[in-house]
Amino acid sequence: EMGETGPCGPCSEIHIDLRSAEDKAKISGRDLVNADHTQVIEIWNLVFMEFMRKADKSLESLPAKHIDTGMDFERLAVVLQNKQSNYDTDVFTPLIEKIEKVSGIKYQRTDSQQDIAIRVISDHVRAVSFSIADGQLPSNNGAGYVIRRILRRAIRYAFSFLDLKEPFIFTLVDTLVEQMGEFFPELEKQKALIAKVIKEEEESFLRTLDKGIHR
């Protein structure tokens, strides 16, 4: 179910246990399903949409039934590439390497503020770039405000934890396009616009950050 009312049905979830044999011997993977364990993860979900949940909680059979399916691309990459984290796969490593080069800070795969900042930036530049390529520009309301907040969070992490006080996130767009442009032609077509918009947002928010910190 996705809410108190609406289409719903039985669900089949596919999980995978990426732990070592030693860890598996200590506790069964089935006991860690849907328990937010970082190595016992759901990679695929299939919902068999059969019913309509009504306000009185009763179920009404749908006239047309279908399967609503969703697979996690990044998690599947973790499994296929035998990695421990999304950020160790080739989905993220080119972006992380570019951030390392620009910042002069080596990514250590820890929970340090610097490593978290690198992960946030590599993740957020993807979200923002794909959104702009799909026609959603940063703004002060609606979906545009979500994009602006995501980008500003990345800028703030770079400013606070990587000591990057000048615009640089826009330079990651080239790396992303090299990775994904073949599969998402919109990225290649909109590359100049994406970089321009991100750079303008960086310049504006960095001025705000600098003034705010001084005050």
Tab-separated table of C-alpha atoms in Angstrom:
chain	number	residue	atom	x	y	z
A	1	GLU	CA	0.000	0.000	0.000
A	2	MET	CA	1.207	3.548	-0.755
A	3	GLY	CA	-1.346	5.251	1.450
A	4	GLU	CA	-4.468	4.742	3.506
A	5	THR	CA	-6.530	4.550	0.336
A	6	GLY	CA	-5.787	3.721	-3.278
A	7	PRO	CA	-4.487	0.858	-5.442
A	8	CYS	CA	-2.672	-1.890	-3.542
A	9	GLY	CA	-1.903	-5.600	-3.493
A	10	PRO	CA	0.437	-8.386	-2.412
A	11	CYS	CA	4.136	-7.629	-2.574
A	12	SER	CA	7.183	-9.721	-3.439
A	13	GLU	CA	10.511	-8.254	-2.355
A	14	ILE	CA	13.875	-9.580	-3.475
A	15	HIS	CA	16.665	-9.103	-0.932
A	16	ILE	CA	20.323	-10.074	-1.008
A	17	ASP	CA	22.746	-10.738	1.842
A	18	LEU	CA	26.189	-9.321	1.035
A	19	ARG	CA	27.775	-10.136	4.397
A	20	SER	CA	30.766	-12.419	4.957
A	21	ALA	CA	30.258	-16.127	5.695
A	22	GLU	CA	31.365	-15.450	9.266
A	23	ASP	CA	28.679	-12.797	9.780
A	24	LYS	CA	26.037	-14.981	8.142
A	25	ALA	CA	26.865	-17.784	10.595
A	26	LYS	CA	26.166	-15.467	13.541
A	27	ILE	CA	22.711	-14.322	12.453
A	28	SER	CA	20.472	-15.369	9.598
A	29	GLY	CA	19.907	-12.884	6.787
A	30	ARG	CA	16.146	-13.422	7.075
A	31	ASP	CA	16.282	-11.780	10.524
A	32	LEU	CA	17.854	-8.648	9.009
A	33	VAL	CA	15.414	-8.138	6.137
A	34	ASN	CA	13.940	-4.599	6.173
A	35	ALA	CA	16.003	-3.799	9.275
A	36	ASP	CA	18.099	-1.048	7.623
A	37	HIS	CA	21.215	-3.259	7.560
A	38	THR	CA	23.690	-1.841	5.039
A	39	GLN	CA	24.592	-5.271	3.613
A	40	VAL	CA	21.222	-7.034	3.716
A	41	ILE	CA	19.421	-4.993	1.119
A	42	GLU	CA	16.335	-5.030	-1.063
A	43	ILE	CA	17.211	-4.884	-4.754
A	44	TRP	CA	13.825	-5.486	-6.371
A	45	ASN	CA	10.189	-4.956	-5.431
A	46	LEU	CA	7.099	-6.222	-7.223
A	47	VAL	CA	3.612	-5.162	-6.156
A	48	PHE	CA	0.718	-7.116	-7.670
A	49	MET	CA	-1.883	-4.363	-7.982
A	50	GLU	CA	-5.193	-6.157	-7.497
A	51	PHE	CA	-7.297	-4.053	-5.142
A	52	MET	CA	-8.554	-0.589	-4.371
A	53	ARG	CA	-8.392	0.233	-0.643
A	54	LYS	CA	-11.447	2.347	0.160
A	55	ALA	CA	-11.918	4.888	2.939
A	56	ASP	CA	-13.807	2.355	5.060
A	57	LYS	CA	-10.744	0.050	4.777
A	58	SER	CA	-12.562	-2.449	2.573
A	59	LEU	CA	-10.917	-3.838	-0.556
A	60	GLU	CA	-12.512	-3.629	-3.987
A	61	SER	CA	-11.161	-5.700	-6.880
A	62	LEU	CA	-9.578	-3.568	-9.606
A	63	PRO	CA	-11.055	-3.900	-13.119
A	64	ALA	CA	-7.542	-3.938	-14.588
A	65	LYS	CA	-4.727	-5.629	-12.654
A	66	HIS	CA	-1.033	-5.076	-13.215
A	67	ILE	CA	2.411	-5.438	-11.647
A	68	ASP	CA	4.145	-2.331	-10.310
A	69	THR	CA	7.841	-3.163	-10.310
A	70	GLY	CA	10.908	-1.230	-9.242
A	71	MET	CA	14.566	-2.255	-9.183
A	72	ASP	CA	17.375	-0.293	-7.543
A	73	PHE	CA	20.022	0.420	-10.192
A	74	GLU	CA	22.770	1.463	-7.780
A	75	ARG	CA	22.209	-1.493	-5.446
A	76	LEU	CA	22.245	-3.917	-8.379
A	77	ALA	CA	25.590	-2.410	-9.412
A	78	VAL	CA	26.902	-3.101	-5.884
A	79	VAL	CA	25.926	-6.766	-6.242
A	80	LEU	CA	27.254	-7.247	-9.777
A	81	GLN	CA	30.535	-5.465	-9.060
A	82	ASN	CA	30.999	-7.186	-5.673
A	83	LYS	CA	31.280	-3.923	-3.743
A	84	GLN	CA	30.216	-2.898	-0.249
A	85	SER	CA	28.642	0.445	-1.086
A	86	ASN	CA	26.959	2.346	-3.920
A	87	TYR	CA	29.868	4.785	-3.801
A	88	ASP	CA	32.428	2.053	-4.532
A	89	THR	CA	30.805	1.192	-7.859
A	90	ASP	CA	31.626	2.732	-11.222
A	91	VAL	CA	28.357	4.672	-10.974
A	92	PHE	CA	30.038	7.026	-8.499
A	93	THR	CA	33.825	6.518	-8.637
A	94	PRO	CA	34.465	8.846	-11.626
A	95	LEU	CA	32.642	11.694	-9.836
A	96	ILE	CA	34.418	10.961	-6.555
A	97	GLU	CA	37.802	10.938	-8.312
A	98	LYS	CA	37.029	14.330	-9.871
A	99	ILE	CA	36.060	15.749	-6.453
A	100	GLU	CA	39.288	14.342	-4.986
A	101	LYS	CA	41.275	16.073	-7.732
A	102	VAL	CA	39.561	19.445	-7.276
A	103	SER	CA	39.626	19.411	-3.462
A	104	GLY	CA	42.984	17.720	-2.936
A	105	ILE	CA	41.269	15.478	-0.367
A	106	LYS	CA	41.436	11.689	-0.663
A	107	TYR	CA	38.212	9.763	-0.224
A	108	GLN	CA	38.769	7.275	2.614
A	109	ARG	CA	35.414	5.405	2.676
A	110	THR	CA	34.718	6.409	6.283
A	111	ASP	CA	32.019	8.380	8.086
A	112	SER	CA	34.221	11.451	8.440
A	113	GLN	CA	32.689	14.814	7.558
A	114	GLN	CA	34.945	15.051	4.507
A	115	ASP	CA	33.937	11.626	3.178
A	116	ILE	CA	30.261	12.340	3.806
A	117	ALA	CA	30.647	15.638	1.933
A	118	ILE	CA	32.193	13.850	-1.052
A	119	ARG	CA	29.334	11.342	-1.117
A	120	VAL	CA	26.695	14.081	-0.807
A	121	ILE	CA	28.187	16.113	-3.661
A	122	SER	CA	28.596	13.119	-6.009
A	123	ASP	CA	25.005	12.065	-5.331
A	124	HIS	CA	23.402	15.514	-5.501
A	125	VAL	CA	25.070	16.634	-8.727
A	126	ARG	CA	23.473	13.621	-10.410
A	127	ALA	CA	19.998	14.411	-9.074
A	128	VAL	CA	20.219	18.072	-10.041
A	129	SER	CA	21.710	17.443	-13.489
A	130	PHE	CA	19.094	14.867	-14.492
A	131	SER	CA	16.328	17.152	-13.241
A	132	ILE	CA	17.568	20.132	-15.238
A	133	ALA	CA	17.985	17.910	-18.312
A	134	ASP	CA	14.328	16.933	-17.879
A	135	GLY	CA	13.305	20.589	-17.855
A	136	GLN	CA	13.089	21.378	-14.126
A	137	LEU	CA	15.129	24.454	-13.209
A	138	PRO	CA	15.901	25.556	-9.632
A	139	SER	CA	13.369	28.077	-8.316
A	140	ASN	CA	11.730	29.326	-5.133
A	141	ASN	CA	8.631	27.144	-5.259
A	142	GLY	CA	7.368	23.655	-5.995
A	143	ALA	CA	9.654	21.085	-7.580
A	144	GLY	CA	12.124	23.832	-8.493
A	145	TYR	CA	12.631	24.591	-4.809
A	146	VAL	CA	13.426	20.929	-4.122
A	147	ILE	CA	16.137	21.067	-6.795
A	148	ARG	CA	17.505	24.309	-5.352
A	149	ARG	CA	17.637	22.844	-1.834
A	150	ILE	CA	19.409	19.690	-3.034
A	151	LEU	CA	22.021	21.766	-4.859
A	152	ARG	CA	22.480	24.167	-1.944
A	153	ARG	CA	23.048	21.244	0.401
A	154	ALA	CA	25.883	20.039	-1.856
A	155	ILE	CA	27.357	23.556	-1.998
A	156	ARG	CA	27.194	23.886	1.794
A	157	TYR	CA	28.965	20.560	2.339
A	158	ALA	CA	31.723	21.556	-0.093
A	159	PHE	CA	32.079	24.962	1.602
A	160	SER	CA	32.035	23.653	5.177
A	161	PHE	CA	33.952	20.380	4.977
A	162	LEU	CA	36.112	20.496	1.824
A	163	ASP	CA	37.072	24.175	2.148
A	164	LEU	CA	35.904	24.843	-1.416
A	165	LYS	CA	34.853	28.489	-1.454
A	166	GLU	CA	34.580	28.897	-5.236
A	167	PRO	CA	32.093	27.333	-7.669
A	168	PHE	CA	33.227	23.872	-8.751
A	169	ILE	CA	30.225	21.528	-8.755
A	170	PHE	CA	29.368	22.668	-12.294
A	171	THR	CA	32.691	21.162	-13.457
A	172	LEU	CA	31.403	17.699	-12.479
A	173	VAL	CA	28.783	17.855	-15.224
A	174	ASP	CA	31.339	16.889	-17.889
A	175	THR	CA	32.244	13.763	-15.903
A	176	LEU	CA	28.583	12.825	-15.483
A	177	VAL	CA	27.879	13.322	-19.194
A	178	GLU	CA	30.883	11.143	-20.101
A	179	GLN	CA	29.381	8.415	-17.915
A	180	MET	CA	25.703	8.680	-18.742
A	181	GLY	CA	25.389	10.698	-21.959
A	182	GLU	CA	25.213	7.626	-24.181
A	183	PHE	CA	22.245	6.246	-22.224
A	184	PHE	CA	20.554	9.594	-21.478
A	185	PRO	CA	20.999	11.769	-24.594
A	186	GLU	CA	19.177	14.623	-22.785
A	187	LEU	CA	22.266	15.077	-20.607
A	188	GLU	CA	24.489	15.557	-23.646
A	189	LYS	CA	22.023	17.911	-25.325
A	190	GLN	CA	21.544	20.041	-22.211
A	191	LYS	CA	25.136	19.873	-20.925
A	192	ALA	CA	25.906	23.572	-21.393
A	193	LEU	CA	22.631	24.643	-19.787
A	194	ILE	CA	23.094	22.286	-16.814
A	195	ALA	CA	26.606	23.575	-16.123
A	196	LYS	CA	25.512	27.209	-16.526
A	197	VAL	CA	22.554	26.851	-14.143
A	198	ILE	CA	24.592	25.031	-11.501
A	199	LYS	CA	27.408	27.575	-11.697
A	200	GLU	CA	24.990	30.475	-11.304
A	201	GLU	CA	23.368	28.807	-8.304
A	202	GLU	CA	26.802	28.164	-6.778
A	203	GLU	CA	27.897	31.789	-7.231
A	204	SER	CA	24.688	33.102	-5.691
A	205	PHE	CA	24.588	30.755	-2.710
A	206	LEU	CA	28.315	31.052	-1.953
A	207	ARG	CA	27.857	34.826	-1.615
A	208	THR	CA	24.958	34.209	0.779
A	209	LEU	CA	26.976	31.665	2.773
A	210	ASP	CA	29.978	33.951	3.066
A	211	LYS	CA	27.895	36.886	4.294
A	212	GLY	CA	25.902	34.710	6.679
A	213	ILE	CA	28.985	33.142	8.268
A	214	HIS	CA	30.549	36.592	8.817
A	215	ARG	CA	27.358	37.821	10.493
